JSON list of C-alpha atoms and ligand atoms in Angstrom, two decimals:
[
{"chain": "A", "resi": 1, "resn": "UNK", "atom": "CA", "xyz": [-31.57, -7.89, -8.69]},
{"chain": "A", "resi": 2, "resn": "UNK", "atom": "CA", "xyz": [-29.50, -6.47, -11.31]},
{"chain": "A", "resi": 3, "resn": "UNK", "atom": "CA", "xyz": [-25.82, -6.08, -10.66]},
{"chain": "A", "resi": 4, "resn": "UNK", "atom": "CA", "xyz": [-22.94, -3.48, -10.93]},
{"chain": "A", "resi": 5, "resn": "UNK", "atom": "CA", "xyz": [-20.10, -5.22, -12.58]},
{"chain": "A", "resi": 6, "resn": "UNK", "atom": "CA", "xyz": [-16.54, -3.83, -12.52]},
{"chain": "A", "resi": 7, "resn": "UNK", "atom": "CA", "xyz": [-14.28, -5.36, -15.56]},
{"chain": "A", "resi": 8, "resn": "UNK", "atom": "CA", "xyz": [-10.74, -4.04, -15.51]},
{"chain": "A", "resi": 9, "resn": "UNK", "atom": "CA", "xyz": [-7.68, -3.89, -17.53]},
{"chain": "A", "resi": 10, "resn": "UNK", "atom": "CA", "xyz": [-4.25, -2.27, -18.15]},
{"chain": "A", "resi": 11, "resn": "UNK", "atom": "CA", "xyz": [-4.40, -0.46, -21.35]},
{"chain": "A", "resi": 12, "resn": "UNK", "atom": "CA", "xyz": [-4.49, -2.54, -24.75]},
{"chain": "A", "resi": 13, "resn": "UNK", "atom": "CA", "xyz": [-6.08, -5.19, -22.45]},
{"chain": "A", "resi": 14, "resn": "UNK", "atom": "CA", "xyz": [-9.62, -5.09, -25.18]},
{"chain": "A", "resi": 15, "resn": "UNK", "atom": "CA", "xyz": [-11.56, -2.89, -22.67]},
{"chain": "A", "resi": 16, "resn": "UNK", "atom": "CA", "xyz": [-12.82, -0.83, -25.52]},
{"chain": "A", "resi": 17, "resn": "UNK", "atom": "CA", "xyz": [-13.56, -3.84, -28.22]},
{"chain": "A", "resi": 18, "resn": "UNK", "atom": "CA", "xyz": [-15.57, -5.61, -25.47]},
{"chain": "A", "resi": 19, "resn": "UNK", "atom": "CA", "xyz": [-17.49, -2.29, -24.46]},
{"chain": "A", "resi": 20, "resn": "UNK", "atom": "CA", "xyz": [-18.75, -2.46, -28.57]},
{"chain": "A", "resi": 21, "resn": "UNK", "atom": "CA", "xyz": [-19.43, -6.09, -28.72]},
{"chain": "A", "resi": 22, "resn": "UNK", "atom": "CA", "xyz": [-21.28, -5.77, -25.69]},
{"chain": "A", "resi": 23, "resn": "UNK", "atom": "CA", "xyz": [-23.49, -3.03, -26.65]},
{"chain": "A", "resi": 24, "resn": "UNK", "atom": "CA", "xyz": [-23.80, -5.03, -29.99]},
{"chain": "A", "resi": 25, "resn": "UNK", "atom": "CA", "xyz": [-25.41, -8.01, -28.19]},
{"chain": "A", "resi": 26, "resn": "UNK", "atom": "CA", "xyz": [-28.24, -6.36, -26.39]},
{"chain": "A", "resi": 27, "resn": "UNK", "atom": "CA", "xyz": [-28.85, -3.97, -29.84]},
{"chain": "A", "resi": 28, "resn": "UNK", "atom": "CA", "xyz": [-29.16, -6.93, -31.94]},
{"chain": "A", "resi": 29, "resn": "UNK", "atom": "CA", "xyz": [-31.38, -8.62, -30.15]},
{"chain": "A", "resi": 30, "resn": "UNK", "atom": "CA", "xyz": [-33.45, -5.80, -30.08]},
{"chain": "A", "resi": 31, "resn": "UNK", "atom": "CA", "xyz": [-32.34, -4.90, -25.84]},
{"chain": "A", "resi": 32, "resn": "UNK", "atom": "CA", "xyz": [-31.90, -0.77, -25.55]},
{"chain": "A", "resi": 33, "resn": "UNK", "atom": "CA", "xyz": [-28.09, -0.03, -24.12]},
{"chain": "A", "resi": 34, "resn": "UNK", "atom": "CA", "xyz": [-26.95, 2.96, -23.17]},
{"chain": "A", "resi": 35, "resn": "UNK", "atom": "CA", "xyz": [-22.95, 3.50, -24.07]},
{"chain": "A", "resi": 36, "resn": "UNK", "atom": "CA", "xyz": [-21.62, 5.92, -21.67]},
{"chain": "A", "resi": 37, "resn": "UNK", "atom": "CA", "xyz": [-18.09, 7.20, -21.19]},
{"chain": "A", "resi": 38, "resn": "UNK", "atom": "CA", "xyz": [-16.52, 10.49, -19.88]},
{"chain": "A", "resi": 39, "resn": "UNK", "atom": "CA", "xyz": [-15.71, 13.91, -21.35]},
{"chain": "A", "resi": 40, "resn": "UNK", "atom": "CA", "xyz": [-11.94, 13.40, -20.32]},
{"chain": "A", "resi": 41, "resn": "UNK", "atom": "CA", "xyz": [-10.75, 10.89, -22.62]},
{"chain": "A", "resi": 42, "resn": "UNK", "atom": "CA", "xyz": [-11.94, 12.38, -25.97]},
{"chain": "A", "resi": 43, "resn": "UNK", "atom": "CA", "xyz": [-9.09, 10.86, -28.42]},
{"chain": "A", "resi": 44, "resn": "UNK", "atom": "CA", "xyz": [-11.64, 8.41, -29.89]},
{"chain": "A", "resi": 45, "resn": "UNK", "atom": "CA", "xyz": [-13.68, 12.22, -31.06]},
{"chain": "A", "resi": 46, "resn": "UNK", "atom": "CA", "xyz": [-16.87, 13.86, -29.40]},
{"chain": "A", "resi": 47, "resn": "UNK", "atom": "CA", "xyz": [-18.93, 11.20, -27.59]},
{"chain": "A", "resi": 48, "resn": "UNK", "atom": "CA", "xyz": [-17.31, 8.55, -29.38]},
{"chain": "A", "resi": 49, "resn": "UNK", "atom": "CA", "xyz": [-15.75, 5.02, -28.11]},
{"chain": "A", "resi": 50, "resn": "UNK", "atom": "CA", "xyz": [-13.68, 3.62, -30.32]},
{"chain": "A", "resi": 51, "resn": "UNK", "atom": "CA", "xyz": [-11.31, 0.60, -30.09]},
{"chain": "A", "resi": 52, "resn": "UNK", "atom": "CA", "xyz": [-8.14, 0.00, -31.33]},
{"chain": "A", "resi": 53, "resn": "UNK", "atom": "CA", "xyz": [-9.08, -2.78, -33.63]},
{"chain": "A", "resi": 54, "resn": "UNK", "atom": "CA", "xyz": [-11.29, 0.31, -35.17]},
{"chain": "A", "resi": 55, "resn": "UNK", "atom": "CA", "xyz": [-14.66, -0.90, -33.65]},
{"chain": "A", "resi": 56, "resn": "UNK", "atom": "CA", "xyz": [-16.83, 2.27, -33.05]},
{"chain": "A", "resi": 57, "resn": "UNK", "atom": "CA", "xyz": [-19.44, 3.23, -30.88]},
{"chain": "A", "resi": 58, "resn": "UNK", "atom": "CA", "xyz": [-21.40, 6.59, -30.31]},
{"chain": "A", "resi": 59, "resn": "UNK", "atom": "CA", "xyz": [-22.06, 7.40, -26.68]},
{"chain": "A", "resi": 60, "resn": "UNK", "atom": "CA", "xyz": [-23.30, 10.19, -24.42]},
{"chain": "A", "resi": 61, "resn": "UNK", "atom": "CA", "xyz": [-21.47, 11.90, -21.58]},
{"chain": "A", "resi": 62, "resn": "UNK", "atom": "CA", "xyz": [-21.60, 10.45, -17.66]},
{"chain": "A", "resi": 63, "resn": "UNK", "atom": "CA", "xyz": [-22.93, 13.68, -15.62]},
{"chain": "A", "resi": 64, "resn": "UNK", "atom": "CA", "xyz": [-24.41, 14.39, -11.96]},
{"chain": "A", "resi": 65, "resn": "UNK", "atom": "CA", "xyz": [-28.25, 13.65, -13.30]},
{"chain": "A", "resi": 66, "resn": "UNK", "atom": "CA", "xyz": [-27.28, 10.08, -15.07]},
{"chain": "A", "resi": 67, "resn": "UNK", "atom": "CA", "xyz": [-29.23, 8.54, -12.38]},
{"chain": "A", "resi": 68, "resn": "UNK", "atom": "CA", "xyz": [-32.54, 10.68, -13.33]},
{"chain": "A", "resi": 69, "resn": "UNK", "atom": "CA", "xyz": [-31.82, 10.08, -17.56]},
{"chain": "A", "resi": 70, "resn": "UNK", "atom": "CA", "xyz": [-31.71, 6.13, -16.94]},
{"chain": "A", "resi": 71, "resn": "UNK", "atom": "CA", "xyz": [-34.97, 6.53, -15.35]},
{"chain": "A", "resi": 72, "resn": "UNK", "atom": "CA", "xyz": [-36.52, 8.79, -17.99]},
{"chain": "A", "resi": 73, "resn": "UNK", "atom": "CA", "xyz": [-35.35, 6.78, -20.80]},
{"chain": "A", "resi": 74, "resn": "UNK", "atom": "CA", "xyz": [-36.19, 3.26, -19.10]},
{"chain": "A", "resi": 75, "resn": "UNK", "atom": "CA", "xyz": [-39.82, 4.90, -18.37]},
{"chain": "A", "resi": 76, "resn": "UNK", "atom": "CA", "xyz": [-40.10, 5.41, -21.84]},
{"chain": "A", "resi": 77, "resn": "UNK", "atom": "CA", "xyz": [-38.64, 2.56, -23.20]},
{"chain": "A", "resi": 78, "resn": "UNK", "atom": "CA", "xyz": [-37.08, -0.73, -21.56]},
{"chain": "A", "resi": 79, "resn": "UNK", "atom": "CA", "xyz": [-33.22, -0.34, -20.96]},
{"chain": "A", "resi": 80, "resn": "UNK", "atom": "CA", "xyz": [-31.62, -3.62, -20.85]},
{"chain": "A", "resi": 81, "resn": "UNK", "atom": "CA", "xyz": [-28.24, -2.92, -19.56]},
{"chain": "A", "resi": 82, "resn": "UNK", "atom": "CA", "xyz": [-26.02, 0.43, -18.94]},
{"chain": "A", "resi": 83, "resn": "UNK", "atom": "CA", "xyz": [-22.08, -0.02, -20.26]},
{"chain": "A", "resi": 84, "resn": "UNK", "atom": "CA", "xyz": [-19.59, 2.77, -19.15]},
{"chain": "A", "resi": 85, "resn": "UNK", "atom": "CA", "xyz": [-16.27, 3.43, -20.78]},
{"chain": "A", "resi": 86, "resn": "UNK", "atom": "CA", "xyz": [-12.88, 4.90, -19.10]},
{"chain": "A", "resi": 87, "resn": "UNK", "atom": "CA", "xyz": [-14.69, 4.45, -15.58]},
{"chain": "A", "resi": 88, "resn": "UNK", "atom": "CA", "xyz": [-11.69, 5.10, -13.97]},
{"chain": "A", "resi": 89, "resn": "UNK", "atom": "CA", "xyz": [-12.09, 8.55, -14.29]},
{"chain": "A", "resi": 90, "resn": "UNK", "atom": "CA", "xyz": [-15.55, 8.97, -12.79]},
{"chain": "A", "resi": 91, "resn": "UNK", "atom": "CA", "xyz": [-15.82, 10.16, -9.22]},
{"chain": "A", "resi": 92, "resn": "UNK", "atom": "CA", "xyz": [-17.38, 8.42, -5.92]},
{"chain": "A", "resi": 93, "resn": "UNK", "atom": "CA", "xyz": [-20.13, 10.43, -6.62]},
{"chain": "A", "resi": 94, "resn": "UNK", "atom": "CA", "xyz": [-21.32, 9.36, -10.68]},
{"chain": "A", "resi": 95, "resn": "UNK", "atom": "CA", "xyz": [-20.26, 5.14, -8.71]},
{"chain": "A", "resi": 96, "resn": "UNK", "atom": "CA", "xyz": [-22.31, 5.64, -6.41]},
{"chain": "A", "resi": 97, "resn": "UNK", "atom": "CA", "xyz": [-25.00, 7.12, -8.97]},
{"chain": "A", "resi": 98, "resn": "UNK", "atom": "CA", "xyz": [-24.35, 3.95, -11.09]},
{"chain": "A", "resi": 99, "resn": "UNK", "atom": "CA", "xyz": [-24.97, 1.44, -8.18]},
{"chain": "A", "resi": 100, "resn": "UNK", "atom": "CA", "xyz": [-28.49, 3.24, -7.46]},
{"chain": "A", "resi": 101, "resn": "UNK", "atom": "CA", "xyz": [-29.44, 2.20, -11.75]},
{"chain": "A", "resi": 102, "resn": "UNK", "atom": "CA", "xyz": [-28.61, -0.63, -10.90]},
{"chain": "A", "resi": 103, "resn": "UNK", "atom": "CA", "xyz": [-30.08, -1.40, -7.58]},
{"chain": "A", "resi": 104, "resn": "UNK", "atom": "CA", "xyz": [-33.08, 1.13, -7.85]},
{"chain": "A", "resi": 105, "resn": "UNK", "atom": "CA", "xyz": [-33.90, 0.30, -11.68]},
{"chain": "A", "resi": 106, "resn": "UNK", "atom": "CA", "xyz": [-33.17, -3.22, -11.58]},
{"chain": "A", "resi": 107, "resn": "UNK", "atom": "CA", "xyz": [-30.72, -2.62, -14.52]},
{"chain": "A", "resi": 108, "resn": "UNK", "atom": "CA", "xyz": [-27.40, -4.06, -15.06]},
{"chain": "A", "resi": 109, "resn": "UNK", "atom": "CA", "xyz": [-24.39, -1.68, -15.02]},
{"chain": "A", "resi": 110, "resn": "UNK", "atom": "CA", "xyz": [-21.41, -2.79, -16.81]},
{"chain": "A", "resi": 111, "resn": "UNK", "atom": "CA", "xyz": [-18.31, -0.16, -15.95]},
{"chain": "A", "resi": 112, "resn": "UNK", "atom": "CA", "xyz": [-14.84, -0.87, -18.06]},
{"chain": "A", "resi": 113, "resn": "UNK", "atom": "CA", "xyz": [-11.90, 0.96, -17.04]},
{"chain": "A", "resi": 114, "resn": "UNK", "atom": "CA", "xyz": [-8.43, 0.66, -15.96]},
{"chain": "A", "resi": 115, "resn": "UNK", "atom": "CA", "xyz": [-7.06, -0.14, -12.00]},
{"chain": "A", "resi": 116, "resn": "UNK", "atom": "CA", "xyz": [-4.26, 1.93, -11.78]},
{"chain": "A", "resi": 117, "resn": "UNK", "atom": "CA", "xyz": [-2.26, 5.01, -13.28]},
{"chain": "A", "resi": 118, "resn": "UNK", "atom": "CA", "xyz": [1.37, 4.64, -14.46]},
{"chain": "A", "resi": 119, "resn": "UNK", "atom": "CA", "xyz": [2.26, 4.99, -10.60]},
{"chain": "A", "resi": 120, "resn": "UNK", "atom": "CA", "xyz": [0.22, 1.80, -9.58]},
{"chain": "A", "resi": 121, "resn": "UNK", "atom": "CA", "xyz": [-1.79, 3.74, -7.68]},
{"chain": "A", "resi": 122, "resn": "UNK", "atom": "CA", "xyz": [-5.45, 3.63, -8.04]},
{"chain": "A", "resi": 123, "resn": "UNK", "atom": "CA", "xyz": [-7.66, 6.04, -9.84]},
{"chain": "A", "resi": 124, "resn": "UNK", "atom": "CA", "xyz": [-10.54, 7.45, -7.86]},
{"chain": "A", "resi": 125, "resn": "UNK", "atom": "CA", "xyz": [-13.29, 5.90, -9.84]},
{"chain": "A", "resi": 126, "resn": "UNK", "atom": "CA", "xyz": [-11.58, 2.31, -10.03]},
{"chain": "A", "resi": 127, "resn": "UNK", "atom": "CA", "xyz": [-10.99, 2.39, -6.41]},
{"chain": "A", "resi": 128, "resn": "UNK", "atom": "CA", "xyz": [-14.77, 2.91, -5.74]},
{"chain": "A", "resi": 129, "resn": "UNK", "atom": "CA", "xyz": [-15.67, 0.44, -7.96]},
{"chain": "A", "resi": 130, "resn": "UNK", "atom": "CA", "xyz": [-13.48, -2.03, -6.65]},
{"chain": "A", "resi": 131, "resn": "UNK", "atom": "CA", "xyz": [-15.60, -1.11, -3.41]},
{"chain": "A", "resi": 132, "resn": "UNK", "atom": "CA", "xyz": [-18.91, -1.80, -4.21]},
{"chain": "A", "resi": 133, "resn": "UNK", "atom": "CA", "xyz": [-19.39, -3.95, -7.50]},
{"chain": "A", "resi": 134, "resn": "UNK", "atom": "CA", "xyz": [-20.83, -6.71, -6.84]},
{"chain": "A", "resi": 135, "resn": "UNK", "atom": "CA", "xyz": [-18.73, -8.54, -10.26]},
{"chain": "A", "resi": 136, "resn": "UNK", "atom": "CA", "xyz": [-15.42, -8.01, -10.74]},
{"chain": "A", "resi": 137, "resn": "UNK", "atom": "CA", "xyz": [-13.15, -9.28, -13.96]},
{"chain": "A", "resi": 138, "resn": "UNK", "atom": "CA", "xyz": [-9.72, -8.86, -14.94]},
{"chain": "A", "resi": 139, "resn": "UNK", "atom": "CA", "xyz": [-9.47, -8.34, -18.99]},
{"chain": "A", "resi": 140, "resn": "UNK", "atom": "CA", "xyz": [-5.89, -9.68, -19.74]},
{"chain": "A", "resi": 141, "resn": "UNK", "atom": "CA", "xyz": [-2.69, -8.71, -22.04]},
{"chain": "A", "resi": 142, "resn": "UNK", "atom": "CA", "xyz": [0.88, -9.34, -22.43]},
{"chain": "A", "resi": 143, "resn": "UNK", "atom": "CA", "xyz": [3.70, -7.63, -20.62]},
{"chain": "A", "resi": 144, "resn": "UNK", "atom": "CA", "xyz": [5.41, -5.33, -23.48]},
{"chain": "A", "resi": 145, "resn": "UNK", "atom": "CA", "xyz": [9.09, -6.82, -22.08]},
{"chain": "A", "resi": 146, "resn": "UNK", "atom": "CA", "xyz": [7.93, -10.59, -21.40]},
{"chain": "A", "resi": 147, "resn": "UNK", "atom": "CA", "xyz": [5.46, -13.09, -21.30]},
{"chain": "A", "resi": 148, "resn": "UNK", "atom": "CA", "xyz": [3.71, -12.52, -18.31]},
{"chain": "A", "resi": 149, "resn": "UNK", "atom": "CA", "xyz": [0.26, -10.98, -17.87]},
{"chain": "A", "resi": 150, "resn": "UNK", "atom": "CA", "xyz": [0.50, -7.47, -17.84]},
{"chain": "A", "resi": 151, "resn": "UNK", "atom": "CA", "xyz": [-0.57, -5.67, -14.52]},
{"chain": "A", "resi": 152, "resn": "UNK", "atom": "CA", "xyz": [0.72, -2.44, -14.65]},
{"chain": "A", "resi": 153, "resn": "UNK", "atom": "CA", "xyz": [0.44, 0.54, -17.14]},
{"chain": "A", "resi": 154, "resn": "UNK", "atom": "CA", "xyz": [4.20, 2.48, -17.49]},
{"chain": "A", "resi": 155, "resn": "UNK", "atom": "CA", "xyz": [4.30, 6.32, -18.85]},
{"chain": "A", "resi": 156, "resn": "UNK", "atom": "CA", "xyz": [7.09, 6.62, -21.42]},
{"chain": "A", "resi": 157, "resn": "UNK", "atom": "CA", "xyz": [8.72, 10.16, -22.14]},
{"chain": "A", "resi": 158, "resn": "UNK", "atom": "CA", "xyz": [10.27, 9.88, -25.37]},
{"chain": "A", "resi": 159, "resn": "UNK", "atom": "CA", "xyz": [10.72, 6.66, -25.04]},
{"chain": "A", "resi": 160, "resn": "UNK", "atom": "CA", "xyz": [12.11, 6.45, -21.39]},
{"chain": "A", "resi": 161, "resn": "UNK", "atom": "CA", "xyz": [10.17, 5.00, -18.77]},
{"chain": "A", "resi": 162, "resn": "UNK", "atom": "CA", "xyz": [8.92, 7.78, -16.08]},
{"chain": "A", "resi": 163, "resn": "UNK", "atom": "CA", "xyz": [6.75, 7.56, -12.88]},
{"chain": "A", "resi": 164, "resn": "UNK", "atom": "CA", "xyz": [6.46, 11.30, -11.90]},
{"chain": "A", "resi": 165, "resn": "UNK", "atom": "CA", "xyz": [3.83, 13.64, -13.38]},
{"chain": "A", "resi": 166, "resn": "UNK", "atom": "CA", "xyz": [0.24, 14.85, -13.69]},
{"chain": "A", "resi": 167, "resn": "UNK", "atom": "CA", "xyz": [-1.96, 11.17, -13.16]},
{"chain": "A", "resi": 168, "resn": "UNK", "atom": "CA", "xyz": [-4.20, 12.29, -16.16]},
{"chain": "A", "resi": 169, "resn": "UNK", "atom": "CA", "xyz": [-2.53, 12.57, -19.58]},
{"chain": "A", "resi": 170, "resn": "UNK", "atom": "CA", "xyz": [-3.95, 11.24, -22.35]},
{"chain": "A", "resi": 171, "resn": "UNK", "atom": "CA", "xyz": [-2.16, 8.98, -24.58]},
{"chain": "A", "resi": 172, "resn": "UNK", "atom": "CA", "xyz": [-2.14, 5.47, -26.28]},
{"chain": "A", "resi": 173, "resn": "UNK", "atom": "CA", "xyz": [1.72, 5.38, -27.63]},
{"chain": "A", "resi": 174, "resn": "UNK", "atom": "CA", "xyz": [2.53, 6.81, -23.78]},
{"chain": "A", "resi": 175, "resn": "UNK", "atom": "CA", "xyz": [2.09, 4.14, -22.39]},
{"chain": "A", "resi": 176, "resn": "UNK", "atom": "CA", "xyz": [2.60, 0.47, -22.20]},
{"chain": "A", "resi": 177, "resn": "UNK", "atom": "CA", "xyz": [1.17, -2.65, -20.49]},
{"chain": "A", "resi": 178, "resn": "UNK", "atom": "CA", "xyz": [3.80, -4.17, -17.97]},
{"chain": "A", "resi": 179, "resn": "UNK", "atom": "CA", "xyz": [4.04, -7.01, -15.47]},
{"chain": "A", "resi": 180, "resn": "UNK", "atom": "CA", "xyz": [5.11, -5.83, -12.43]},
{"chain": "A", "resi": 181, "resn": "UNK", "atom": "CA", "xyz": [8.58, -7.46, -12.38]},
{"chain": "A", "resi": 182, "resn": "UNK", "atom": "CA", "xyz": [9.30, -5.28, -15.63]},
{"chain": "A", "resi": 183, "resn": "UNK", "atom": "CA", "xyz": [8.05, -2.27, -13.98]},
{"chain": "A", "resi": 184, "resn": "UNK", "atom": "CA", "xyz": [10.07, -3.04, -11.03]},
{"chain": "A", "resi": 185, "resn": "UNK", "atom": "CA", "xyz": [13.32, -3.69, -13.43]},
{"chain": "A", "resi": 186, "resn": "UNK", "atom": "CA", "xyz": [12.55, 0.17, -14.88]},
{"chain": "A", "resi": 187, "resn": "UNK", "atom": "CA", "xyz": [11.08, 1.89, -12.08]},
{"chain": "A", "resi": 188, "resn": "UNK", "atom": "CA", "xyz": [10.38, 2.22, -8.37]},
{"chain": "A", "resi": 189, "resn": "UNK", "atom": "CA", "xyz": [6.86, 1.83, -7.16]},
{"chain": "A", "resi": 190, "resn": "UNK", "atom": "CA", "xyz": [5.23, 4.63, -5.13]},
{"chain": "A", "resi": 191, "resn": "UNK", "atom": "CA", "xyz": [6.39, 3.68, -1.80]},
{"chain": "B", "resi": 201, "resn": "ADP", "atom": "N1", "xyz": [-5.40, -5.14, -36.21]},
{"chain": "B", "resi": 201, "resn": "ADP", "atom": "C1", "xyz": [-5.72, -5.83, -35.12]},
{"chain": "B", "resi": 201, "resn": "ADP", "atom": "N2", "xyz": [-6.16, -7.08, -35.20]},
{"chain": "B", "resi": 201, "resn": "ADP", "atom": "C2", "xyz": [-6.49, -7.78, -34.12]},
{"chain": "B", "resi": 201, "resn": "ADP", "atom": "N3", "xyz": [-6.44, -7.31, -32.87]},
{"chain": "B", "resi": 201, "resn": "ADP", "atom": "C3", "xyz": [-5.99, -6.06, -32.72]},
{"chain": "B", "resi": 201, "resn": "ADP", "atom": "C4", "xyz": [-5.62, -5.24, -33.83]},
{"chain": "B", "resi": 201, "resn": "ADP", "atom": "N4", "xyz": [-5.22, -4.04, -33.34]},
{"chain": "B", "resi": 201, "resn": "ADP", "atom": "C5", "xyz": [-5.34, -4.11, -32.00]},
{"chain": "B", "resi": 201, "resn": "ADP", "atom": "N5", "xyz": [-5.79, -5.31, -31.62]},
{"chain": "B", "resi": 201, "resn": "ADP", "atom": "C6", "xyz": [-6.04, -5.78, -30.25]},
{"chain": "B", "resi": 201, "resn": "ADP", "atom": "O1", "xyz": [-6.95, -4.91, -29.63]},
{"chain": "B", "resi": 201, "resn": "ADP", "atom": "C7", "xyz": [-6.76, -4.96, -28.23]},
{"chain": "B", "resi": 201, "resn": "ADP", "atom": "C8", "xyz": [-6.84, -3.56, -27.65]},
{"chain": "B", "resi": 201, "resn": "ADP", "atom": "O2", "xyz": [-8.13, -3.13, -27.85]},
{"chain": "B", "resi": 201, "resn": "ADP", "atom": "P1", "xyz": [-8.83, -1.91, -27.09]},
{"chain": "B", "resi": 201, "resn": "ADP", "atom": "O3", "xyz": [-10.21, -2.36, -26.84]},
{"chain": "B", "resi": 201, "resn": "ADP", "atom": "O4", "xyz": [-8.65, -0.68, -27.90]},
{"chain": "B", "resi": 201, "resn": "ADP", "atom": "O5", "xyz": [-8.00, -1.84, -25.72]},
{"chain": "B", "resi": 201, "resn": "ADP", "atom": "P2", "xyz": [-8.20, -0.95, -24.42]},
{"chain": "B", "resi": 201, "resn": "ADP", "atom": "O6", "xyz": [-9.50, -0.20, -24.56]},
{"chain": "B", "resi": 201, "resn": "ADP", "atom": "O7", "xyz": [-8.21, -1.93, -23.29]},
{"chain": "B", "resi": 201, "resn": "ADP", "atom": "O8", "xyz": [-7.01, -0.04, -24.36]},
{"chain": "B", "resi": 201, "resn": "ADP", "atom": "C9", "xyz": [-5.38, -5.54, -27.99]},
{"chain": "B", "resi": 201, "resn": "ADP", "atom": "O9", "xyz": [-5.57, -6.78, -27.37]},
{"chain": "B", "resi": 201, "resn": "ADP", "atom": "C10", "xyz": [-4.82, -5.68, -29.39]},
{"chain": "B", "resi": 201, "resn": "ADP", "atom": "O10", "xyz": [-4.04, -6.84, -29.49]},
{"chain": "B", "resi": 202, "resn": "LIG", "atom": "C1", "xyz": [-2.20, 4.66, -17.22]},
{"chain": "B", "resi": 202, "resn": "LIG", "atom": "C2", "xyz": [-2.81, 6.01, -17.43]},
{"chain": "B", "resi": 202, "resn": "LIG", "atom": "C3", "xyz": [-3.63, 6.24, -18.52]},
{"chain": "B", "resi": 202, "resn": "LIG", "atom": "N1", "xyz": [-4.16, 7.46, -18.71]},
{"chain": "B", "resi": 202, "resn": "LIG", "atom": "C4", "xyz": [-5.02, 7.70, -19.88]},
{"chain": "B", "resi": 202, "resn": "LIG", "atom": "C5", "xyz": [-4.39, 7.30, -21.18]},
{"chain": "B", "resi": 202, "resn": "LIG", "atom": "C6", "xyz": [-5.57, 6.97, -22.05]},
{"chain": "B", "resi": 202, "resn": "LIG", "atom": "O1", "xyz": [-5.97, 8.20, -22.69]},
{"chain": "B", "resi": 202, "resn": "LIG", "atom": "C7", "xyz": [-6.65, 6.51, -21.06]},
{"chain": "B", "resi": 202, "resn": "LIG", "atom": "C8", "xyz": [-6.86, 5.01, -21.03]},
{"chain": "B", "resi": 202, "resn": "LIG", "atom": "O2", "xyz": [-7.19, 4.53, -22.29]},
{"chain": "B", "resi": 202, "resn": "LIG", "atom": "P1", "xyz": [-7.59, 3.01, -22.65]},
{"chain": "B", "resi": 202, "resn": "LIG", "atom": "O3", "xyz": [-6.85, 2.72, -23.91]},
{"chain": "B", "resi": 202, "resn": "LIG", "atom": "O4", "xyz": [-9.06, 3.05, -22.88]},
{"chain": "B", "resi": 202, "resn": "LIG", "atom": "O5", "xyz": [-7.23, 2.12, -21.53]},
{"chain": "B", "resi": 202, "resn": "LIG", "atom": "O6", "xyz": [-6.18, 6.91, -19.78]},
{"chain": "B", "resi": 202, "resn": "LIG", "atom": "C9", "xyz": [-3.95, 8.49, -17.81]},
{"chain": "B", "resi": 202, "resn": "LIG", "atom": "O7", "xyz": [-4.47, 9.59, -17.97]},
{"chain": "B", "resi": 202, "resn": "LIG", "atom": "N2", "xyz": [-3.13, 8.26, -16.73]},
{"chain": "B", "resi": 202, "resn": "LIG", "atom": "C10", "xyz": [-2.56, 7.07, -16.51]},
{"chain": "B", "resi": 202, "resn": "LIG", "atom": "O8", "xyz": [-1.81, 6.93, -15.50]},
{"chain": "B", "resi": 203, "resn": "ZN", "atom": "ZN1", "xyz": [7.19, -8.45, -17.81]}
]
């Protein structure tokens, strides 16, 4: 049975460069993927992943029918695996829609995203997934202040660390990867 797998990260932890190289396995081998991420996070352009080592990737849009596309396209044409961008951002709704590709189409679903926001709280679609993947892998990076792995993502506001605000705002210079001694040393954790 195929399998929904959940692979995490802070930011800058490669989520995006291993969403490419993954499609780019299964495509060179000949193996339809689909490359999905969400309308939210368009900074890479209009359906467009793109990584920051420059790798890029054309995708479509996660919506409320994905679960009736996969099965049109796979009818048509074998789909090896699914991969999904910026999952956090997805609701219990499009999860649960992924788990039924993978459970009722016998297609792996491969869901990259990050765990928390810059409060260390956890974003709607990452706590779902956290639910009910049946995989689950941490991508790693470096704490910006230290050496330790980096846990936590930290908002910066001209510079200065912050932990109140809206929890989506765009950004890659906004925010850095943190262990959560650093974050501690800077700011309080949502108590
Ligand atoms: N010029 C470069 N050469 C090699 N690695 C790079 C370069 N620029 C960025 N990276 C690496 O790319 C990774 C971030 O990639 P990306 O997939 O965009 O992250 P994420 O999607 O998790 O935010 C980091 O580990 C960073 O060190
Ligand atoms: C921590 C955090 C992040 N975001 C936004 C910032 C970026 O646009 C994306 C994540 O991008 P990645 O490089 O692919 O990891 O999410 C946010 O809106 N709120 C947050 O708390
Ligand atoms: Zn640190």
């Amino acid at each position: 049975m195929a399998k929904l797998y959940y692979r995490y990260g802070t930011m800058q932890s490669n989520k995006s460069n291993q969403i490419i190289t993954t499609h780019h396995q299964y495509t060179t081998q000949g193996k339809q993927c689909l490359a999905y991420s969400t309308p939210i996070d368009t900074r890479s352009g209009f359906k467009k992943i793109k990584s920051r080592v420059g790798l890029e990737l054309l995708c479509e849009y996660i919506h409320e029918n994905i679960y009736d596309e996969v099965k049109r396209i796979h009818e048509e044409a074998k789909v090896h695996a699914v991969v999904v961008d910026e999952a956090q951002f997805l609701s219990r709704k499009d999860i649960h829609n992924l788990s039924d590709i993978a459970d009722y189409l016998d297609i792996p679903v491969i869901c990259f995203g990050l765990k928390t926001n810059f409060k260390g709280e956890l974003f709607e679609g990452s706590k779902v997934l956290l639910e009910l993947s049946d995989a689950i892998d941490e991508l790693k990076t470096i704490c910006q202040f230290c050496n330790k792995k980096a846990t936590l993502n930290m908002r910066m506001l001209d510079g200065v660390p912050v932990n109140v605000g809206e929890t989506i705002q765009m950004g890659d210079e906004e925010y850095v990867p943190v262990c959560r001694k650093c974050y501690k040393a800077r700011l309080e954790l949502v108590k």
